[in-house]
Amino acid sequence: MNAPQAVLLDISGVLCDGDQPIPGAVGAVRRLQDRGYPLRLVTNTSRLGHVALHRQLLGMGFDVEPEQIFTAPRAVSRYIQARSLRPFCLIHPALEEEFAPWLHQSAPDAVVVGDAEMRFDYEHLDRAFRLLVEGAPLICMGDNRYFRIRGVLHLDAGPFVRALEYASGATALVLGKPSRNFFASALDDLGVSAGQALMVGDDVQADVLGAQAAGLSACLVRTGKYRTGDEALAPGAHLAADLAEAVAWLG
């Protein structure tokens, strides 16, 4: 791999586990900054708004700027705003401030899905289904199957996205990882090409294979949702114990 000109870091599972930094991660980010690497902290997390996520990272000791954080919810909000859509938003309460302009549509013409947690009930899913059957596009922040917090796996939005696709016949437009659109937008923010960037992630599907498909180099770390044998799915990726080891490898 050629030396990268910029680095993308997944947040959950690489930098932190819930609201706790992963050992060595704060120092590893600082070393990347000291070496002058342009950074984007990328995530499909849709249970925290952009401001709250930045505040949480600062509280854990990560010295990062708000503009260095690139989230799937932000990518979705840009998309629907650019196309003047009126979405029905099946999202977590924590995102309501970011999606306030679209929360009370009298005639929605699209469906936006994030990790809505307890709002993934029959009433909300059935309303989304009816809109999709009538032809509304299905736009989702990610289709991850699960995420891990403090060693425990939890359902993510992906299974509910698949259920809506199955019931309605619609095909979801994924604007979070692993979509090419997501990585392209993050690279545009950084001002580099795909071949100049490295993605570091714990999710072999969304982070590593997604990045490789978009033309980036990738490093898989054995923290977060990593499971033994994941590296066999992405033979071209570097494997590191954690972010600190990945940064040492970049050395």
C-alpha positions as a LaTeX table, in Angstrom:
\begin{tabular}{lrrr}
\hline
Residue & $x$ (\AA) & $y$ (\AA) & $z$ (\AA) \\
\hline
Met1 & 0.00 & 0.00 & 0.00 \\
Asn2 & 1.24 & 3.48 & $-0.86$ \\
Ala3 & 1.47 & 5.87 & 2.08 \\
Pro4 & $-2.00$ & 7.42 & 2.52 \\
Gln5 & $-2.54$ & 11.17 & 2.25 \\
Ala6 & $-5.66$ & 11.07 & 4.47 \\
Val7 & $-7.26$ & 8.69 & 6.97 \\
Leu8 & $-10.88$ & 7.79 & 7.67 \\
Leu9 & $-11.61$ & 6.31 & 11.09 \\
Asp10 & $-14.78$ & 4.51 & 12.06 \\
Ile11 & $-16.01$ & 5.76 & 15.43 \\
Ser12 & $-17.88$ & 2.99 & 17.23 \\
Gly13 & $-15.62$ & $-0.02$ & 17.70 \\
Val14 & $-12.43$ & 1.77 & 16.62 \\
Leu15 & $-12.36$ & 4.92 & 18.75 \\
Cys16 & $-14.82$ & 3.94 & 21.45 \\
Asp17 & $-17.10$ & 1.33 & 22.92 \\
Gly18 & $-20.30$ & 3.15 & 23.86 \\
Asp19 & $-19.19$ & 6.22 & 25.79 \\
Gln20 & $-15.77$ & 4.80 & 26.72 \\
Pro21 & $-12.64$ & 5.27 & 24.59 \\
Ile22 & $-10.93$ & 2.09 & 23.47 \\
Pro23 & $-7.51$ & 1.85 & 25.17 \\
Gly24 & $-4.86$ & 3.66 & 23.14 \\
Ala25 & $-7.32$ & 5.28 & 20.73 \\
Val26 & $-7.07$ & 8.85 & 22.06 \\
Gly27 & $-3.30$ & 8.81 & 21.76 \\
Ala28 & $-3.46$ & 7.18 & 18.33 \\
Val29 & $-5.71$ & 9.95 & 16.98 \\
Arg30 & $-3.37$ & 12.54 & 18.47 \\
Arg31 & $-0.39$ & 10.91 & 16.71 \\
Leu32 & $-2.22$ & 11.02 & 13.37 \\
Gln33 & $-2.96$ & 14.71 & 13.93 \\
Asp34 & 0.65 & 15.41 & 14.93 \\
Arg35 & 1.80 & 13.79 & 11.69 \\
Gly36 & $-0.50$ & 16.08 & 9.73 \\
Tyr37 & $-2.95$ & 13.51 & 8.38 \\
Pro38 & $-6.28$ & 15.03 & 7.32 \\
Leu39 & $-8.94$ & 13.00 & 9.18 \\
Arg40 & $-12.59$ & 12.17 & 8.90 \\
Leu41 & $-14.30$ & 10.30 & 11.71 \\
Val42 & $-17.02$ & 8.39 & 9.90 \\
Thr43 & $-20.02$ & 6.55 & 11.28 \\
Asn44 & $-23.42$ & 5.09 & 10.47 \\
Thr45 & $-24.48$ & 5.86 & 14.05 \\
Ser46 & $-27.99$ & 7.26 & 13.95 \\
Arg47 & $-28.81$ & 7.34 & 17.67 \\
Leu48 & $-26.85$ & 10.56 & 18.22 \\
Gly49 & $-27.06$ & 13.91 & 16.47 \\
His50 & $-23.93$ & 15.57 & 15.10 \\
Val51 & $-23.59$ & 18.04 & 17.98 \\
Ala52 & $-24.12$ & 15.38 & 20.65 \\
Leu53 & $-21.65$ & 13.03 & 18.96 \\
His54 & $-18.99$ & 15.74 & 18.88 \\
Arg55 & $-19.62$ & 16.53 & 22.53 \\
Gln56 & $-19.34$ & 12.85 & 23.44 \\
Leu57 & $-16.00$ & 12.50 & 21.61 \\
Leu58 & $-14.61$ & 15.57 & 23.35 \\
Gly59 & $-15.73$ & 14.14 & 26.69 \\
Met60 & $-13.77$ & 10.96 & 25.97 \\
Gly61 & $-10.61$ & 12.96 & 25.27 \\
Phe62 & $-10.61$ & 13.12 & 21.46 \\
Asp63 & $-9.48$ & 16.59 & 20.36 \\
Val64 & $-11.43$ & 16.82 & 17.10 \\
Glu65 & $-13.40$ & 19.53 & 15.30 \\
Pro66 & $-17.09$ & 19.16 & 14.36 \\
Glu67 & $-16.23$ & 19.32 & 10.65 \\
Gln68 & $-13.98$ & 16.27 & 11.04 \\
Ile69 & $-17.03$ & 14.14 & 11.84 \\
Phe70 & $-18.92$ & 12.74 & 8.85 \\
Thr71 & $-22.11$ & 10.84 & 9.66 \\
Ala72 & $-24.68$ & 8.88 & 7.70 \\
Pro73 & $-27.52$ & 11.09 & 9.04 \\
Arg74 & $-25.73$ & 14.14 & 7.67 \\
Ala75 & $-25.30$ & 12.46 & 4.28 \\
Val76 & $-29.04$ & 11.66 & 4.22 \\
Ser77 & $-30.11$ & 15.17 & 5.22 \\
Arg78 & $-27.95$ & 16.63 & 2.43 \\
Tyr79 & $-29.49$ & 14.22 & $-0.06$ \\
Ile80 & $-33.13$ & 14.94 & 0.76 \\
Gln81 & $-32.52$ & 18.69 & 0.95 \\
Ala82 & $-30.82$ & 18.74 & $-2.46$ \\
Arg83 & $-33.82$ & 16.94 & $-4.00$ \\
Ser84 & $-36.53$ & 18.84 & $-2.10$ \\
Leu85 & $-38.01$ & 15.59 & $-0.79$ \\
Arg86 & $-40.68$ & 15.45 & 1.92 \\
Pro87 & $-39.75$ & 12.29 & 3.84 \\
Phe88 & $-41.52$ & 10.30 & 6.50 \\
Cys89 & $-38.65$ & 9.94 & 8.98 \\
Leu90 & $-38.41$ & 6.66 & 10.86 \\
Ile91 & $-35.54$ & 7.79 & 13.07 \\
His92 & $-34.29$ & 7.85 & 16.65 \\
Pro93 & $-35.57$ & 10.70 & 18.88 \\
Ala94 & $-31.99$ & 11.96 & 19.21 \\
Leu95 & $-32.00$ & 12.91 & 15.50 \\
Glu96 & $-35.17$ & 14.98 & 15.62 \\
Glu97 & $-33.31$ & 18.28 & 15.88 \\
Glu98 & $-31.26$ & 17.53 & 12.75 \\
Phe99 & $-34.36$ & 16.41 & 10.83 \\
Ala100 & $-36.76$ & 19.00 & 12.27 \\
Pro101 & $-37.68$ & 20.53 & 8.85 \\
Trp102 & $-39.10$ & 17.19 & 7.71 \\
Leu103 & $-40.75$ & 15.75 & 10.81 \\
His104 & $-44.36$ & 16.81 & 10.21 \\
Gln105 & $-45.12$ & 16.18 & 6.56 \\
Ser106 & $-48.76$ & 16.21 & 5.51 \\
Ala107 & $-47.96$ & 14.42 & 2.24 \\
Pro108 & $-44.61$ & 12.61 & 2.49 \\
Asp109 & $-43.07$ & 11.43 & $-0.77$ \\
Ala110 & $-40.11$ & 9.43 & 0.59 \\
Val111 & $-39.18$ & 7.21 & 3.54 \\
Val112 & $-36.01$ & 7.81 & 5.56 \\
Val113 & $-34.87$ & 5.07 & 7.94 \\
Gly114 & $-32.18$ & 5.22 & 10.61 \\
Asp115 & $-31.69$ & 3.17 & 13.76 \\
Ala116 & $-35.06$ & 4.13 & 15.23 \\
Glu117 & $-34.70$ & 1.78 & 18.22 \\
Met118 & $-38.09$ & 1.55 & 20.00 \\
Arg119 & $-39.87$ & 3.25 & 17.08 \\
Phe120 & $-39.39$ & 0.10 & 15.03 \\
Asp121 & $-42.92$ & $-0.94$ & 16.00 \\
Tyr122 & $-45.86$ & $-2.07$ & 13.85 \\
Glu123 & $-47.44$ & 1.38 & 13.56 \\
His124 & $-44.32$ & 3.11 & 12.23 \\
Leu125 & $-43.19$ & 0.23 & 10.02 \\
Asp126 & $-46.67$ & $-0.15$ & 8.56 \\
Arg127 & $-46.86$ & 3.54 & 7.67 \\
Ala128 & $-43.47$ & 3.31 & 5.96 \\
Phe129 & $-44.63$ & 0.18 & 4.11 \\
Arg130 & $-47.75$ & 1.90 & 2.77 \\
Leu131 & $-45.73$ & 4.83 & 1.42 \\
Leu132 & $-43.27$ & 2.48 & $-0.25$ \\
Val133 & $-46.05$ & 0.48 & $-1.91$ \\
Glu134 & $-47.35$ & 3.77 & $-3.33$ \\
Gly135 & $-43.94$ & 4.40 & $-4.92$ \\
Ala136 & $-42.01$ & 6.46 & $-2.37$ \\
Pro137 & $-38.24$ & 5.81 & $-2.41$ \\
Leu138 & $-36.62$ & 4.10 & 0.57 \\
Ile139 & $-33.56$ & 6.02 & 1.81 \\
Cys140 & $-31.57$ & 4.61 & 4.70 \\
Met141 & $-28.67$ & 5.75 & 6.82 \\
Gly142 & $-27.15$ & 2.28 & 6.84 \\
Asp143 & $-28.05$ & $-1.37$ & 6.58 \\
Asn144 & $-25.77$ & $-2.75$ & 9.27 \\
Arg145 & $-27.10$ & $-5.93$ & 10.86 \\
Tyr146 & $-25.94$ & $-5.21$ & 14.40 \\
Phe147 & $-23.63$ & $-3.12$ & 16.56 \\
Arg148 & $-21.75$ & $-3.82$ & 19.77 \\
Ile149 & $-21.79$ & $-1.85$ & 23.03 \\
Arg150 & $-19.72$ & $-3.03$ & 26.01 \\
Gly151 & $-19.38$ & $-6.48$ & 24.53 \\
Val152 & $-23.10$ & $-6.97$ & 23.83 \\
Leu153 & $-24.55$ & $-7.18$ & 20.30 \\
His154 & $-27.72$ & $-5.22$ & 19.46 \\
Leu155 & $-29.92$ & $-5.11$ & 16.37 \\
Asp156 & $-29.13$ & $-2.23$ & 14.01 \\
Ala157 & $-31.35$ & $-0.79$ & 11.26 \\
Gly158 & $-30.42$ & $-3.33$ & 8.57 \\
Pro159 & $-32.90$ & $-6.08$ & 9.53 \\
Phe160 & $-35.78$ & $-3.56$ & 9.49 \\
Val161 & $-34.64$ & $-2.13$ & 6.15 \\
Arg162 & $-34.65$ & $-5.66$ & 4.72 \\
Ala163 & $-38.14$ & $-6.28$ & 6.11 \\
Leu164 & $-39.46$ & $-3.13$ & 4.38 \\
Glu165 & $-37.75$ & $-4.13$ & 1.13 \\
Tyr166 & $-39.22$ & $-7.63$ & 1.32 \\
Ala167 & $-42.74$ & $-6.43$ & 2.08 \\
Ser168 & $-42.90$ & $-3.58$ & $-0.43$ \\
Gly169 & $-40.63$ & $-4.72$ & $-3.24$ \\
Ala170 & $-38.65$ & $-1.48$ & $-2.91$ \\
Thr171 & $-34.85$ & $-1.36$ & $-3.03$ \\
Ala172 & $-33.21$ & 0.80 & $-0.39$ \\
Leu173 & $-30.80$ & 3.55 & $-1.32$ \\
Val174 & $-28.06$ & 3.26 & 1.31 \\
Leu175 & $-26.31$ & 6.56 & 1.94 \\
Gly176 & $-24.21$ & 5.39 & 4.89 \\
Lys177 & $-21.43$ & 2.83 & 4.84 \\
Pro178 & $-20.80$ & 0.68 & 2.83 \\
Ser179 & $-22.17$ & 2.74 & $-0.06$ \\
Arg180 & $-19.81$ & 4.33 & $-2.57$ \\
Asn181 & $-21.80$ & 7.56 & $-2.15$ \\
Phe182 & $-20.83$ & 7.77 & 1.51 \\
Phe183 & $-17.12$ & 7.28 & 0.92 \\
Ala184 & $-17.16$ & 9.63 & $-2.09$ \\
Ser185 & $-18.75$ & 12.38 & 0.01 \\
Ala186 & $-16.20$ & 11.91 & 2.81 \\
Leu187 & $-13.34$ & 12.02 & 0.29 \\
Asp188 & $-14.77$ & 15.20 & $-1.25$ \\
Asp189 & $-14.70$ & 16.75 & 2.22 \\
Leu190 & $-11.05$ & 15.75 & 2.57 \\
Gly191 & $-10.09$ & 16.84 & $-0.95$ \\
Val192 & $-8.33$ & 13.57 & $-1.84$ \\
Ser193 & $-8.96$ & 10.72 & $-4.25$ \\
Ala194 & $-9.90$ & 7.21 & $-3.15$ \\
Gly195 & $-6.43$ & 5.91 & $-3.94$ \\
Gln196 & $-4.90$ & 8.42 & $-1.52$ \\
Ala197 & $-6.98$ & 7.42 & 1.52 \\
Leu198 & $-6.97$ & 4.69 & 4.16 \\
Met199 & $-10.09$ & 3.50 & 5.99 \\
Val200 & $-9.68$ & 1.96 & 9.46 \\
Gly201 & $-12.67$ & $-0.01$ & 10.72 \\
Asp202 & $-13.88$ & $-2.89$ & 12.86 \\
Asp203 & $-16.77$ & $-3.95$ & 10.59 \\
Val204 & $-15.42$ & $-6.08$ & 7.76 \\
Gln205 & $-18.54$ & $-5.55$ & 5.63 \\
Ala206 & $-19.45$ & $-1.88$ & 6.11 \\
Asp207 & $-15.98$ & $-0.46$ & 6.79 \\
Val208 & $-13.42$ & $-2.62$ & 5.05 \\
Leu209 & $-15.18$ & $-4.17$ & 2.05 \\
Gly210 & $-17.17$ & $-0.97$ & 1.52 \\
Ala211 & $-13.99$ & 1.11 & 1.46 \\
Gln212 & $-12.19$ & $-1.32$ & $-0.83$ \\
Ala213 & $-15.12$ & $-1.34$ & $-3.26$ \\
Ala214 & $-14.92$ & 2.47 & $-3.32$ \\
Gly215 & $-11.20$ & 2.32 & $-4.16$ \\
Leu216 & $-9.69$ & 3.03 & $-0.71$ \\
Ser217 & $-7.08$ & 1.02 & 1.12 \\
Ala218 & $-8.36$ & $-0.51$ & 4.33 \\
Cys219 & $-7.22$ & $-1.70$ & 7.74 \\
Leu220 & $-9.33$ & $-4.04$ & 9.89 \\
Val221 & $-8.88$ & $-3.76$ & 13.65 \\
Arg222 & $-9.65$ & $-6.55$ & 16.10 \\
Thr223 & $-11.80$ & $-4.39$ & 18.37 \\
Gly224 & $-15.52$ & $-3.54$ & 18.39 \\
Lys225 & $-17.60$ & $-5.93$ & 16.32 \\
Tyr226 & $-14.61$ & $-7.78$ & 14.84 \\
Arg227 & $-15.10$ & $-11.53$ & 14.96 \\
Thr228 & $-12.42$ & $-14.18$ & 14.55 \\
Gly229 & $-11.95$ & $-14.99$ & 10.87 \\
Asp230 & $-13.33$ & $-11.69$ & 9.51 \\
Glu231 & $-9.96$ & $-10.97$ & 7.89 \\
Ala232 & $-10.47$ & $-13.92$ & 5.52 \\
Leu233 & $-13.34$ & $-11.96$ & 3.91 \\
Ala234 & $-11.01$ & $-9.07$ & 2.97 \\
Pro235 & $-7.60$ & $-10.53$ & 2.10 \\
Gly236 & $-6.30$ & $-7.22$ & 0.74 \\
Ala237 & $-6.79$ & $-5.38$ & 4.03 \\
His238 & $-4.16$ & $-4.90$ & 6.71 \\
Leu239 & $-5.01$ & $-6.46$ & 10.08 \\
Ala240 & $-4.16$ & $-4.72$ & 13.37 \\
Ala241 & $-4.98$ & $-5.42$ & 17.00 \\
Asp242 & $-6.40$ & $-1.92$ & 17.50 \\
Leu243 & $-6.09$ & 1.66 & 16.28 \\
Ala244 & $-2.85$ & 2.23 & 18.17 \\
Glu245 & $-1.23$ & $-0.70$ & 16.35 \\
Ala246 & $-2.65$ & 0.50 & 13.01 \\
Val247 & $-1.11$ & 3.95 & 13.53 \\
Ala248 & 2.23 & 2.38 & 14.51 \\
Trp249 & 2.09 & 0.36 & 11.28 \\
Leu250 & 1.61 & 3.58 & 9.30 \\
Gly251 & 4.71 & 4.84 & 11.20 \\
\hline
\end{tabular}
